[in-house]
């Protein structure tokens, strides 16, 4: 089908006005969910779409020796968060509290970049400067990602789980996830981009690459296993 200039401009304008993206299920999704997304918007979020999309997005803007996806990175962060949380909560609270805190750290580590299924993996220097102007409001990429994550938490009952923790423990879990993300970043950079890293970072012997389908499946399996362990 041939498209004239006017039709192209009309289509581009509509896409920009609506700020919609389409995932694998071909369902339009509004990037600007706001702090209180509607039930209809939340119903469009599903972990299959997210895992399939993240498995096809390459880390480091594609500047890697081998293809390495956001889904793989997320699983890696989850495992590092497990180790950090085990050490952090080793002598705090009851055995059940410790177990729950470790599992939640793993789960939030796994999901920390899920919004990138909708926004793409924007390299850090750009992400910190990009602003979205829409309907007399200004949004940062972090605002958009936070709203998408909160909607995801709501859909799968994770919000209720988070509410079980006091402010201090939740701050510790959030710090663990950030630390795990940074550690993964350095390890991945050393092994996948050739960056030398710093003296306190020990490179991994290997990073399991796998196929897109395999990594999407691993992501989903880990997600549902953690939900089951947390009885959500």
Tab-separated table of C-alpha atoms in Angstrom:
chain	number	residue	atom	x	y	z
A	1	UNK	CA	0.000	0.000	0.000
A	2	UNK	CA	1.340	3.408	-0.979
A	3	UNK	CA	1.123	6.207	1.567
A	4	UNK	CA	1.177	9.835	0.567
A	5	UNK	CA	2.919	12.495	2.626
A	6	UNK	CA	-0.310	13.720	4.281
A	7	UNK	CA	-1.298	10.207	5.393
A	8	UNK	CA	2.149	9.560	6.845
A	9	UNK	CA	2.044	12.831	8.778
A	10	UNK	CA	-1.442	12.017	10.079
A	11	UNK	CA	-0.346	8.578	11.281
A	12	UNK	CA	2.808	9.950	12.904
A	13	UNK	CA	0.805	12.678	14.631
A	14	UNK	CA	-1.750	10.179	15.967
A	15	UNK	CA	0.955	7.914	17.370
A	16	UNK	CA	2.656	10.876	19.031
A	17	UNK	CA	-0.619	12.205	20.460
A	18	UNK	CA	-1.689	8.879	21.931
A	19	UNK	CA	1.771	7.803	23.158
A	20	UNK	CA	0.836	4.185	22.549
A	21	UNK	CA	3.120	1.191	22.154
A	22	UNK	CA	2.220	-2.303	20.961
A	23	UNK	CA	3.723	-5.398	22.513
A	24	UNK	CA	3.669	-8.984	21.248
A	25	UNK	CA	-0.036	-9.407	21.974
A	26	UNK	CA	-0.725	-6.436	19.647
A	27	UNK	CA	-2.670	-4.625	22.369
A	28	UNK	CA	-2.169	-0.825	22.465
A	29	UNK	CA	-0.624	0.322	25.731
A	30	UNK	CA	-0.601	3.903	27.022
A	31	UNK	CA	2.883	4.894	28.195
A	32	UNK	CA	1.500	7.664	30.402
A	33	UNK	CA	-0.436	5.511	32.852
A	34	UNK	CA	-0.273	8.114	35.575
A	35	UNK	CA	-0.033	7.300	39.267
A	36	UNK	CA	-3.458	5.613	39.318
A	37	UNK	CA	-3.821	3.568	36.113
A	38	UNK	CA	-7.263	2.382	35.127
A	39	UNK	CA	-8.333	-1.240	35.425
A	40	UNK	CA	-8.403	-1.403	31.620
A	41	UNK	CA	-4.804	-0.179	31.332
A	42	UNK	CA	-3.572	-2.606	33.990
A	43	UNK	CA	-5.332	-5.492	32.244
A	44	UNK	CA	-3.022	-4.970	29.251
A	45	UNK	CA	0.070	-5.778	31.291
A	46	UNK	CA	1.157	-9.417	31.250
A	47	UNK	CA	4.446	-11.096	31.999
A	48	UNK	CA	4.484	-13.096	28.746
A	49	UNK	CA	4.529	-9.922	26.657
A	50	UNK	CA	7.154	-8.415	28.934
A	51	UNK	CA	9.475	-11.438	28.949
A	52	UNK	CA	9.233	-11.916	25.180
A	53	UNK	CA	10.015	-8.256	24.560
A	54	UNK	CA	12.872	-7.989	27.071
A	55	UNK	CA	14.502	-11.089	25.554
A	56	UNK	CA	14.788	-9.207	22.235
A	57	UNK	CA	16.255	-5.951	23.592
A	58	UNK	CA	20.063	-5.873	23.667
A	59	UNK	CA	21.895	-4.302	26.585
A	60	UNK	CA	24.461	-1.485	26.168
A	61	UNK	CA	22.631	-0.165	23.109
A	62	UNK	CA	23.762	-3.258	21.179
A	63	UNK	CA	27.467	-2.548	21.758
A	64	UNK	CA	28.282	-6.046	23.028
A	65	UNK	CA	30.508	-8.809	21.737
A	66	UNK	CA	27.523	-11.172	21.769
A	67	UNK	CA	23.797	-10.502	21.948
A	68	UNK	CA	22.861	-10.072	25.603
A	69	UNK	CA	19.290	-9.139	26.452
A	70	UNK	CA	17.589	-7.151	29.184
A	71	UNK	CA	15.827	-10.405	30.175
A	72	UNK	CA	19.204	-12.045	30.820
A	73	UNK	CA	20.409	-9.011	32.743
A	74	UNK	CA	17.240	-9.057	34.864
A	75	UNK	CA	17.702	-12.713	35.783
A	76	UNK	CA	21.334	-11.989	36.635
A	77	UNK	CA	20.359	-9.069	38.893
A	78	UNK	CA	17.817	-11.312	40.611
A	79	UNK	CA	20.495	-13.852	41.525
A	80	UNK	CA	22.901	-11.192	42.805
A	81	UNK	CA	20.061	-9.667	44.859
A	82	UNK	CA	19.468	-13.106	46.381
A	83	UNK	CA	23.054	-13.257	47.633
A	84	UNK	CA	23.043	-9.686	48.945
A	85	UNK	CA	19.668	-10.115	50.673
A	86	UNK	CA	20.729	-13.370	52.304
A	87	UNK	CA	23.665	-11.564	53.895
A	88	UNK	CA	21.642	-8.455	54.779
A	89	UNK	CA	18.722	-10.233	56.456
A	90	UNK	CA	20.692	-13.116	57.955
A	91	UNK	CA	20.182	-12.051	61.568
A	92	UNK	CA	17.120	-9.820	61.258
A	93	UNK	CA	13.621	-10.896	62.273
A	94	UNK	CA	12.043	-14.322	62.193
A	95	UNK	CA	12.954	-17.142	59.819
A	96	UNK	CA	9.772	-16.458	57.834
A	97	UNK	CA	10.535	-12.735	57.642
A	98	UNK	CA	14.046	-13.455	56.381
A	99	UNK	CA	12.766	-15.873	53.742
A	100	UNK	CA	10.151	-13.394	52.535
A	101	UNK	CA	12.661	-10.515	52.371
A	102	UNK	CA	15.109	-12.592	50.321
A	103	UNK	CA	12.407	-13.736	47.895
A	104	UNK	CA	11.044	-10.206	47.466
A	105	UNK	CA	14.575	-8.928	46.800
A	106	UNK	CA	14.942	-11.582	44.088
A	107	UNK	CA	11.533	-10.736	42.619
A	108	UNK	CA	12.077	-6.967	42.512
A	109	UNK	CA	15.543	-7.567	41.077
A	110	UNK	CA	13.987	-9.631	38.313
A	111	UNK	CA	11.377	-6.964	37.577
A	112	UNK	CA	13.497	-3.840	37.989
A	113	UNK	CA	13.813	-3.213	34.227
A	114	UNK	CA	10.376	-4.483	33.152
A	115	UNK	CA	9.284	-1.007	32.067
A	116	UNK	CA	11.902	-1.234	29.315
A	117	UNK	CA	9.565	-3.663	27.548
A	118	UNK	CA	7.500	-0.523	26.887
A	119	UNK	CA	10.116	2.245	26.694
A	120	UNK	CA	13.097	0.355	25.304
A	121	UNK	CA	16.539	0.223	26.920
A	122	UNK	CA	17.626	3.857	26.851
A	123	UNK	CA	21.294	4.339	27.671
A	124	UNK	CA	21.832	6.045	31.030
A	125	UNK	CA	23.298	9.387	29.830
A	126	UNK	CA	20.210	9.983	27.671
A	127	UNK	CA	17.667	8.610	30.133
A	128	UNK	CA	18.684	11.174	32.743
A	129	UNK	CA	18.091	14.099	30.378
A	130	UNK	CA	15.006	13.095	28.346
A	131	UNK	CA	11.739	14.808	29.238
A	132	UNK	CA	8.309	14.028	27.760
A	133	UNK	CA	5.951	16.974	27.322
A	134	UNK	CA	2.328	15.870	27.098
A	135	UNK	CA	-0.968	17.608	27.806
A	136	UNK	CA	0.625	20.492	29.740
A	137	UNK	CA	2.620	18.081	31.919
A	138	UNK	CA	6.280	17.108	31.977
A	139	UNK	CA	7.374	13.514	32.572
A	140	UNK	CA	10.831	12.062	33.021
A	141	UNK	CA	11.593	8.570	31.734
A	142	UNK	CA	11.966	7.544	35.383
A	143	UNK	CA	8.402	8.786	36.074
A	144	UNK	CA	7.035	6.694	33.212
A	145	UNK	CA	9.002	3.610	34.247
A	146	UNK	CA	7.912	3.953	37.876
A	147	UNK	CA	4.234	4.142	36.901
A	148	UNK	CA	4.530	1.087	34.654
A	149	UNK	CA	6.248	-0.893	37.421
A	150	UNK	CA	3.605	0.111	39.956
A	151	UNK	CA	0.890	-1.038	37.549
A	152	UNK	CA	2.709	-4.357	37.094
A	153	UNK	CA	2.975	-4.771	40.876
A	154	UNK	CA	-0.750	-4.112	41.190
A	155	UNK	CA	-1.713	-6.631	38.495
A	156	UNK	CA	0.224	-9.488	40.111
A	157	UNK	CA	-0.467	-8.663	43.770
A	158	UNK	CA	3.099	-7.570	44.462
A	159	UNK	CA	1.971	-4.200	45.850
A	160	UNK	CA	0.144	-5.959	48.692
A	161	UNK	CA	3.231	-8.022	49.420
A	162	UNK	CA	5.462	-4.936	49.593
A	163	UNK	CA	3.091	-3.374	52.108
A	164	UNK	CA	3.964	-6.123	54.597
A	165	UNK	CA	7.412	-4.610	55.088
A	166	UNK	CA	8.156	-1.618	57.252
A	167	UNK	CA	9.835	1.443	55.755
A	168	UNK	CA	13.295	0.427	56.956
A	169	UNK	CA	13.180	-3.097	55.485
A	170	UNK	CA	11.736	-1.840	52.201
A	171	UNK	CA	14.517	0.732	51.924
A	172	UNK	CA	17.022	-2.092	52.465
A	173	UNK	CA	15.421	-4.211	49.734
A	174	UNK	CA	15.416	-1.294	47.284
A	175	UNK	CA	19.089	-0.640	48.056
A	176	UNK	CA	19.898	-4.313	47.513
A	177	UNK	CA	18.270	-4.215	44.072
A	178	UNK	CA	20.208	-1.073	43.126
A	179	UNK	CA	23.470	-2.614	44.328
A	180	UNK	CA	22.761	-5.817	42.399
A	181	UNK	CA	22.007	-3.792	39.268
A	182	UNK	CA	25.310	-1.919	39.519
A	183	UNK	CA	27.304	-5.100	40.175
A	184	UNK	CA	25.665	-6.775	37.183
A	185	UNK	CA	26.420	-3.717	35.051
A	186	UNK	CA	30.132	-3.875	35.841
A	187	UNK	CA	30.414	-7.623	35.400
A	188	UNK	CA	28.540	-7.459	32.089
A	189	UNK	CA	30.613	-4.520	30.879
A	190	UNK	CA	33.862	-6.355	31.597
A	191	UNK	CA	32.816	-9.568	29.898
A	192	UNK	CA	30.582	-8.322	27.096
A	193	UNK	CA	32.008	-4.957	26.039
A	194	UNK	CA	35.694	-5.277	26.841
A	195	UNK	CA	35.634	-2.611	29.556
A	196	UNK	CA	38.411	-3.223	32.101
A	197	UNK	CA	36.248	-2.229	35.049
A	198	UNK	CA	37.679	-1.319	38.426
A	199	UNK	CA	39.910	-3.094	40.915
A	200	UNK	CA	37.010	-4.094	43.201
A	201	UNK	CA	35.062	-5.843	40.448
A	202	UNK	CA	35.864	-9.498	39.851
A	203	UNK	CA	34.858	-10.680	36.348
A	204	UNK	CA	32.669	-13.751	36.060
A	205	UNK	CA	34.089	-16.876	34.475
A	206	UNK	CA	31.218	-16.887	32.011
A	207	UNK	CA	27.804	-15.413	31.299
A	208	UNK	CA	25.254	-17.851	29.904
A	209	UNK	CA	23.908	-16.260	26.723
A	210	UNK	CA	21.214	-18.644	25.449
A	211	UNK	CA	18.574	-17.926	22.797
A	212	UNK	CA	15.836	-15.286	22.928
A	213	UNK	CA	13.167	-17.948	23.440
A	214	UNK	CA	15.178	-19.660	26.175
A	215	UNK	CA	15.791	-16.427	28.055
A	216	UNK	CA	12.146	-15.348	27.822
A	217	UNK	CA	11.142	-18.745	29.205
A	218	UNK	CA	13.721	-18.540	32.012
A	219	UNK	CA	12.461	-15.094	32.954
A	220	UNK	CA	8.830	-16.261	33.130
A	221	UNK	CA	9.731	-19.433	34.995
A	222	UNK	CA	11.687	-17.499	37.605
A	223	UNK	CA	8.837	-14.984	37.929
A	224	UNK	CA	6.123	-17.581	38.510
A	225	UNK	CA	8.367	-19.642	40.788
A	226	UNK	CA	8.975	-16.609	43.016
A	227	UNK	CA	5.272	-15.741	43.082
A	228	UNK	CA	4.487	-19.316	44.051
A	229	UNK	CA	7.113	-19.280	46.802
A	230	UNK	CA	5.612	-16.071	48.129
A	231	UNK	CA	2.079	-17.536	47.815
A	232	UNK	CA	0.813	-14.698	45.621
